[in-house]
mmCIF file of C-alpha atoms in Angstrom:
data_model
loop_
_atom_site.group_PDB
_atom_site.id
_atom_site.type_symbol
_atom_site.label_atom_id
_atom_site.label_comp_id
_atom_site.label_asym_id
_atom_site.label_seq_id
_atom_site.Cartn_x
_atom_site.Cartn_y
_atom_site.Cartn_z
ATOM 1 C CA ASP A 21 -31.067 -113.767 -102.222
ATOM 2 C CA GLY A 22 -32.361 -110.379 -102.127
ATOM 3 C CA GLY A 23 -30.555 -107.492 -100.903
ATOM 4 C CA ILE A 24 -28.318 -104.106 -101.023
ATOM 5 C CA THR A 25 -24.871 -104.630 -101.755
ATOM 6 C CA GLN A 26 -22.309 -101.694 -100.964
ATOM 7 C CA SER A 27 -18.690 -101.819 -102.265
ATOM 8 C CA PRO A 28 -15.758 -101.226 -101.562
ATOM 9 C CA LYS A 29 -15.945 -102.287 -97.723
ATOM 10 C CA TYR A 30 -12.786 -99.987 -97.429
ATOM 11 C CA LEU A 31 -11.968 -97.163 -99.040
ATOM 12 C CA PHE A 32 -9.181 -94.251 -98.629
ATOM 13 C CA ARG A 33 -9.231 -90.947 -100.202
ATOM 14 C CA LYS A 34 -6.648 -88.658 -100.881
ATOM 15 C CA GLU A 35 -6.642 -84.740 -100.441
ATOM 16 C CA GLY A 36 -8.500 -83.111 -103.496
ATOM 17 C CA GLN A 37 -9.549 -86.666 -104.911
ATOM 18 C CA ASN A 38 -13.296 -87.339 -105.684
ATOM 19 C CA VAL A 39 -14.492 -90.915 -104.575
ATOM 20 C CA THR A 40 -17.336 -92.911 -105.773
ATOM 21 C CA LEU A 41 -19.093 -95.400 -103.435
ATOM 22 C CA SER A 42 -21.436 -98.042 -105.113
ATOM 23 C CA CYS A 43 -24.859 -99.240 -103.891
ATOM 24 C CA GLU A 44 -26.857 -101.789 -105.700
ATOM 25 C CA GLN A 45 -30.235 -103.405 -104.563
ATOM 26 C CA ASN A 46 -32.096 -106.380 -106.146
ATOM 27 C CA LEU A 47 -35.235 -105.999 -103.996
ATOM 28 C CA ASN A 48 -37.126 -103.902 -106.604
ATOM 29 C CA HIS A 49 -37.327 -101.056 -104.239
ATOM 30 C CA ASP A 50 -38.541 -97.508 -105.495
ATOM 31 C CA ALA A 51 -36.335 -95.472 -102.989
ATOM 32 C CA MET A 52 -32.916 -95.518 -102.216
ATOM 33 C CA TYR A 53 -31.081 -93.339 -99.494
ATOM 34 C CA TRP A 54 -27.494 -92.559 -98.151
ATOM 35 C CA TYR A 55 -26.774 -92.090 -94.507
ATOM 36 C CA ARG A 56 -23.394 -90.985 -92.802
ATOM 37 C CA GLN A 57 -22.427 -92.402 -89.398
ATOM 38 C CA ASP A 58 -20.080 -90.919 -87.249
ATOM 39 C CA PRO A 59 -18.866 -92.201 -84.096
ATOM 40 C CA GLY A 60 -21.299 -91.269 -80.901
ATOM 41 C CA GLN A 61 -23.902 -89.879 -83.557
ATOM 42 C CA GLY A 62 -26.633 -91.179 -85.008
ATOM 43 C CA LEU A 63 -27.158 -91.859 -88.851
ATOM 44 C CA ARG A 64 -27.851 -88.752 -90.719
ATOM 45 C CA LEU A 65 -29.367 -88.367 -94.266
ATOM 46 C CA ILE A 66 -27.417 -87.132 -97.041
ATOM 47 C CA TYR A 67 -29.329 -87.795 -100.069
ATOM 48 C CA TYR A 68 -32.463 -89.896 -100.856
ATOM 49 C CA SER A 69 -33.981 -90.555 -104.171
ATOM 50 C CA GLN A 70 -37.695 -91.796 -104.420
ATOM 51 C CA ILE A 71 -37.585 -92.614 -108.044
ATOM 52 C CA VAL A 72 -35.536 -92.887 -111.045
ATOM 53 C CA ASN A 73 -33.666 -89.480 -112.556
ATOM 54 C CA ASP A 74 -35.023 -87.688 -109.273
ATOM 55 C CA PHE A 75 -33.146 -87.477 -105.953
ATOM 56 C CA GLN A 76 -33.427 -84.965 -103.038
ATOM 57 C CA LYS A 77 -30.737 -83.620 -100.525
ATOM 58 C CA GLY A 78 -30.704 -84.444 -97.124
ATOM 59 C CA ASP A 79 -29.588 -82.848 -94.038
ATOM 60 C CA ILE A 80 -25.878 -83.052 -94.993
ATOM 61 C CA ALA A 81 -25.809 -82.956 -98.895
ATOM 62 C CA GLU A 82 -22.992 -80.473 -98.961
ATOM 63 C CA GLY A 83 -19.799 -81.924 -100.684
ATOM 64 C CA TYR A 84 -21.549 -84.976 -101.920
ATOM 65 C CA SER A 85 -23.227 -85.995 -105.104
ATOM 66 C CA VAL A 86 -25.465 -88.740 -106.531
ATOM 67 C CA SER A 87 -27.318 -90.209 -109.476
ATOM 68 C CA ARG A 88 -30.246 -92.402 -110.009
ATOM 69 C CA GLU A 89 -29.929 -93.646 -113.539
ATOM 70 C CA LYS A 90 -31.363 -97.009 -112.772
ATOM 71 C CA LYS A 91 -33.736 -98.337 -110.343
ATOM 72 C CA GLU A 92 -31.205 -100.903 -108.883
ATOM 73 C CA SER A 93 -28.358 -98.227 -108.344
ATOM 74 C CA PHE A 94 -27.682 -95.222 -106.143
ATOM 75 C CA PRO A 95 -23.871 -94.184 -106.261
ATOM 76 C CA LEU A 96 -22.622 -91.673 -103.862
ATOM 77 C CA THR A 97 -19.799 -89.446 -104.855
ATOM 78 C CA VAL A 98 -17.765 -87.900 -101.982
ATOM 79 C CA THR A 99 -16.418 -84.758 -103.687
ATOM 80 C CA SER A 100 -13.048 -82.723 -102.545
ATOM 81 C CA ALA A 101 -15.424 -79.885 -101.170
ATOM 82 C CA GLN A 102 -16.438 -82.525 -98.435
ATOM 83 C CA LYS A 103 -13.880 -81.414 -95.923
ATOM 84 C CA ASN A 104 -14.435 -84.353 -93.276
ATOM 85 C CA PRO A 105 -15.320 -87.203 -95.270
ATOM 86 C CA THR A 106 -14.125 -89.706 -92.772
ATOM 87 C CA ALA A 107 -17.149 -91.774 -91.874
ATOM 88 C CA PHE A 108 -19.056 -94.803 -92.385
ATOM 89 C CA TYR A 109 -21.450 -94.736 -95.138
ATOM 90 C CA LEU A 110 -24.454 -96.482 -95.291
ATOM 91 C CA CYS A 111 -26.779 -97.094 -98.165
ATOM 92 C CA ALA A 112 -30.502 -98.239 -97.724
ATOM 93 C CA SER A 113 -33.729 -98.859 -99.790
ATOM 94 C CA SER A 114 -37.511 -98.863 -98.885
ATOM 95 C CA ASN A 115 -40.301 -100.014 -100.848
ATOM 96 C CA LEU A 116 -42.341 -96.806 -101.262
ATOM 97 C CA GLY A 117 -40.091 -94.074 -100.120
ATOM 98 C CA LEU A 118 -42.305 -93.337 -97.185
ATOM 99 C CA PHE A 119 -40.275 -92.157 -94.388
ATOM 100 C CA ASN A 120 -42.006 -94.264 -91.805
ATOM 101 C CA GLU A 121 -41.171 -97.476 -93.796
ATOM 102 C CA LYS A 122 -38.793 -100.076 -92.546
ATOM 103 C CA LEU A 123 -35.352 -99.605 -94.448
ATOM 104 C CA PHE A 124 -33.221 -102.224 -95.578
ATOM 105 C CA PHE A 125 -29.400 -101.208 -95.093
ATOM 106 C CA GLY A 126 -26.135 -102.530 -97.141
ATOM 107 C CA SER A 127 -23.070 -103.338 -94.806
ATOM 108 C CA GLY A 128 -21.657 -99.994 -95.179
ATOM 109 C CA THR A 129 -18.410 -98.298 -96.769
ATOM 110 C CA GLN A 130 -15.876 -97.246 -94.250
ATOM 111 C CA LEU A 131 -14.091 -94.152 -95.854
ATOM 112 C CA SER A 132 -10.794 -92.947 -94.555
ATOM 113 C CA VAL A 133 -8.691 -89.883 -95.672
ATOM 114 C CA LEU A 134 -4.894 -90.604 -96.269
ATOM 115 C CA ASP B 77 -29.933 -80.071 -82.118
ATOM 116 C CA GLN B 78 -30.368 -83.750 -81.097
ATOM 117 C CA GLN B 79 -34.063 -84.252 -81.835
ATOM 118 C CA VAL B 80 -33.887 -88.137 -80.880
ATOM 119 C CA LYS B 81 -31.577 -88.771 -78.180
ATOM 120 C CA GLN B 82 -30.372 -92.151 -76.484
ATOM 121 C CA ASN B 83 -28.643 -90.979 -73.387
ATOM 122 C CA SER B 84 -26.849 -94.133 -72.282
ATOM 123 C CA PRO B 85 -23.939 -95.224 -74.791
ATOM 124 C CA SER B 86 -23.632 -98.546 -73.512
ATOM 125 C CA LEU B 87 -25.558 -101.182 -71.387
ATOM 126 C CA SER B 88 -24.529 -104.457 -69.719
ATOM 127 C CA VAL B 89 -27.211 -107.289 -68.939
ATOM 128 C CA GLN B 90 -26.850 -110.692 -67.613
ATOM 129 C CA GLU B 91 -28.354 -113.346 -69.844
ATOM 130 C CA GLY B 92 -31.822 -114.168 -69.218
ATOM 131 C CA ARG B 93 -32.410 -110.940 -67.639
ATOM 132 C CA ILE B 94 -34.449 -108.024 -69.068
ATOM 133 C CA SER B 95 -32.920 -105.441 -71.218
ATOM 134 C CA ILE B 96 -34.325 -101.912 -71.234
ATOM 135 C CA LEU B 97 -33.099 -99.374 -74.085
ATOM 136 C CA ASN B 98 -34.397 -96.126 -73.698
ATOM 137 C CA CYS B 99 -34.923 -93.061 -76.314
ATOM 138 C CA ASP B 100 -36.160 -89.445 -75.619
ATOM 139 C CA TYR B 101 -37.590 -87.120 -78.456
ATOM 140 C CA THR B 102 -37.949 -83.636 -78.173
ATOM 141 C CA ASN B 103 -40.417 -82.986 -81.500
ATOM 142 C CA SER B 104 -43.861 -83.527 -80.581
ATOM 143 C CA MET B 105 -44.726 -83.874 -84.559
ATOM 144 C CA PHE B 106 -43.129 -87.307 -84.543
ATOM 145 C CA ASP B 107 -45.551 -89.893 -85.207
ATOM 146 C CA TYR B 108 -43.890 -93.127 -85.798
ATOM 147 C CA PHE B 109 -40.968 -94.672 -83.944
ATOM 148 C CA LEU B 110 -38.456 -97.743 -85.200
ATOM 149 C CA TRP B 111 -35.940 -99.547 -83.474
ATOM 150 C CA TYR B 112 -32.922 -101.001 -85.625
ATOM 151 C CA LYS B 113 -30.311 -103.602 -84.357
ATOM 152 C CA LYS B 114 -26.759 -103.213 -85.817
ATOM 153 C CA TYR B 115 -23.866 -105.839 -85.433
ATOM 154 C CA PRO B 116 -20.239 -104.480 -86.367
ATOM 155 C CA ALA B 117 -19.250 -104.247 -89.681
ATOM 156 C CA GLU B 118 -22.944 -104.888 -91.001
ATOM 157 C CA GLY B 119 -25.663 -102.642 -91.718
ATOM 158 C CA PRO B 120 -28.802 -102.032 -89.269
ATOM 159 C CA THR B 121 -31.555 -104.193 -89.325
ATOM 160 C CA PHE B 122 -35.092 -103.302 -88.544
ATOM 161 C CA LEU B 123 -36.498 -104.753 -85.402
ATOM 162 C CA ILE B 124 -39.790 -103.398 -84.494
ATOM 163 C CA SER B 125 -41.939 -100.115 -84.635
ATOM 164 C CA ILE B 126 -44.673 -98.455 -83.031
ATOM 165 C CA SER B 127 -46.935 -95.950 -84.426
ATOM 166 C CA SER B 128 -47.865 -92.808 -82.233
ATOM 167 C CA ILE B 129 -51.690 -94.016 -81.717
ATOM 168 C CA LYS B 130 -50.518 -96.926 -79.767
ATOM 169 C CA ASP B 131 -48.706 -97.234 -76.420
ATOM 170 C CA LYS B 132 -47.202 -100.666 -76.925
ATOM 171 C CA ASN B 133 -46.048 -103.090 -79.870
ATOM 172 C CA GLU B 134 -44.906 -106.637 -78.822
ATOM 173 C CA ASP B 135 -43.202 -109.246 -81.077
ATOM 174 C CA GLY B 136 -41.773 -112.228 -79.459
ATOM 175 C CA ARG B 137 -38.942 -111.252 -76.825
ATOM 176 C CA PHE B 138 -39.260 -107.386 -78.079
ATOM 177 C CA THR B 139 -41.708 -104.970 -76.699
ATOM 178 C CA VAL B 140 -41.707 -101.185 -77.669
ATOM 179 C CA PHE B 141 -43.344 -99.036 -75.106
ATOM 180 C CA LEU B 142 -44.458 -95.223 -75.921
ATOM 181 C CA ASN B 143 -45.061 -92.549 -73.525
ATOM 182 C CA LYS B 144 -46.179 -89.666 -75.658
ATOM 183 C CA SER B 145 -46.481 -87.293 -72.948
ATOM 184 C CA ALA B 146 -43.220 -87.979 -71.405
ATOM 185 C CA LYS B 147 -41.731 -88.118 -75.232
ATOM 186 C CA HIS B 148 -40.140 -91.528 -74.290
ATOM 187 C CA LEU B 149 -39.868 -94.740 -75.641
ATOM 188 C CA SER B 150 -38.388 -97.773 -74.522
ATOM 189 C CA LEU B 151 -37.473 -100.999 -75.819
ATOM 190 C CA HIS B 152 -37.519 -104.378 -73.658
ATOM 191 C CA ILE B 153 -36.068 -107.446 -74.455
ATOM 192 C CA VAL B 154 -37.148 -110.570 -72.545
ATOM 193 C CA PRO B 155 -35.142 -112.654 -71.483
ATOM 194 C CA SER B 156 -31.985 -111.400 -73.228
ATOM 195 C CA GLN B 157 -29.859 -113.649 -75.140
ATOM 196 C CA PRO B 158 -26.032 -113.442 -76.140
ATOM 197 C CA GLY B 159 -27.236 -112.903 -79.769
ATOM 198 C CA ASP B 160 -28.589 -109.682 -78.881
ATOM 199 C CA SER B 161 -25.282 -108.070 -78.048
ATOM 200 C CA ALA B 162 -25.622 -105.130 -80.588
ATOM 201 C CA VAL B 163 -25.864 -101.569 -81.007
ATOM 202 C CA TYR B 164 -29.500 -100.565 -80.809
ATOM 203 C CA PHE B 165 -30.856 -97.461 -82.778
ATOM 204 C CA CYS B 166 -34.221 -95.610 -82.030
ATOM 205 C CA ALA B 167 -35.605 -93.540 -84.954
ATOM 206 C CA ALA B 168 -38.479 -91.437 -85.102
ATOM 207 C CA SER B 169 -40.561 -90.063 -88.251
ATOM 208 C CA ILE B 170 -43.110 -87.631 -89.318
ATOM 209 C CA GLN B 171 -45.130 -89.213 -92.128
ATOM 210 C CA GLY B 172 -45.923 -86.845 -94.670
ATOM 211 C CA ALA B 173 -43.151 -84.360 -93.879
ATOM 212 C CA GLN B 174 -40.408 -86.799 -95.304
ATOM 213 C CA LYS B 175 -38.410 -86.713 -92.145
ATOM 214 C CA LEU B 176 -36.728 -89.568 -90.421
ATOM 215 C CA VAL B 177 -34.288 -89.001 -87.381
ATOM 216 C CA PHE B 178 -31.960 -91.633 -85.539
ATOM 217 C CA GLY B 179 -30.530 -91.461 -82.039
ATOM 218 C CA GLN B 180 -26.772 -92.186 -81.410
ATOM 219 C CA GLY B 181 -27.415 -95.714 -80.570
ATOM 220 C CA THR B 182 -26.751 -97.823 -77.437
ATOM 221 C CA ARG B 183 -24.424 -100.351 -77.314
ATOM 222 C CA LEU B 184 -25.796 -103.693 -75.490
ATOM 223 C CA THR B 185 -23.804 -106.662 -74.284
ATOM 224 C CA ILE B 186 -25.353 -109.310 -72.710
ATOM 225 C CA ASN B 187 -23.042 -111.467 -70.396
ATOM 226 C CA PRO B 188 -23.136 -115.012 -69.843
#
């Protein structure tokens, strides 16, 4: 059963702590994306990667970092520099990395600050 | 600057009637539009899309209309069913510019 798996479903961060959100896909898609959703706002792009070992900043990359060492995996680290990390984080993938392709999303991770 | 706007945060429709969800955009360079549906605690799923060279695209109970001069698109669901209760996001892209912008979402509730 192909899809995107995000873990954990819920995550709590202490002040000054870095946390990493996992995203794995078995759809054999080249492109992967991280979005952030805040209440009453649309999804905003944090980072995207169209190929292994390469990634690009999105609209709100400050305070976040990513890596793309494997085609299947695109973890997102929320660093202590991100002052307002509480949000719902969504990972997505697409076949070619074209921005008019349909995206396949994971179930999301809710990050909260303790 | 919110380039894609869904001005209705919520919409309530009776089962069997038509649901109309609206989306406005400000950037005339957008050339492809998509609608996604999201259930609670799940990721969005793709619903339907339309290219700027068309003004209508239909898929079963779902039809998307595009009015380029008004920079407006709408999603029609006929007939509405209880399983359609979800949050609907519209999104607009500029091919070649690697840009995709989402609206804020509209929560649709279908009442029995």
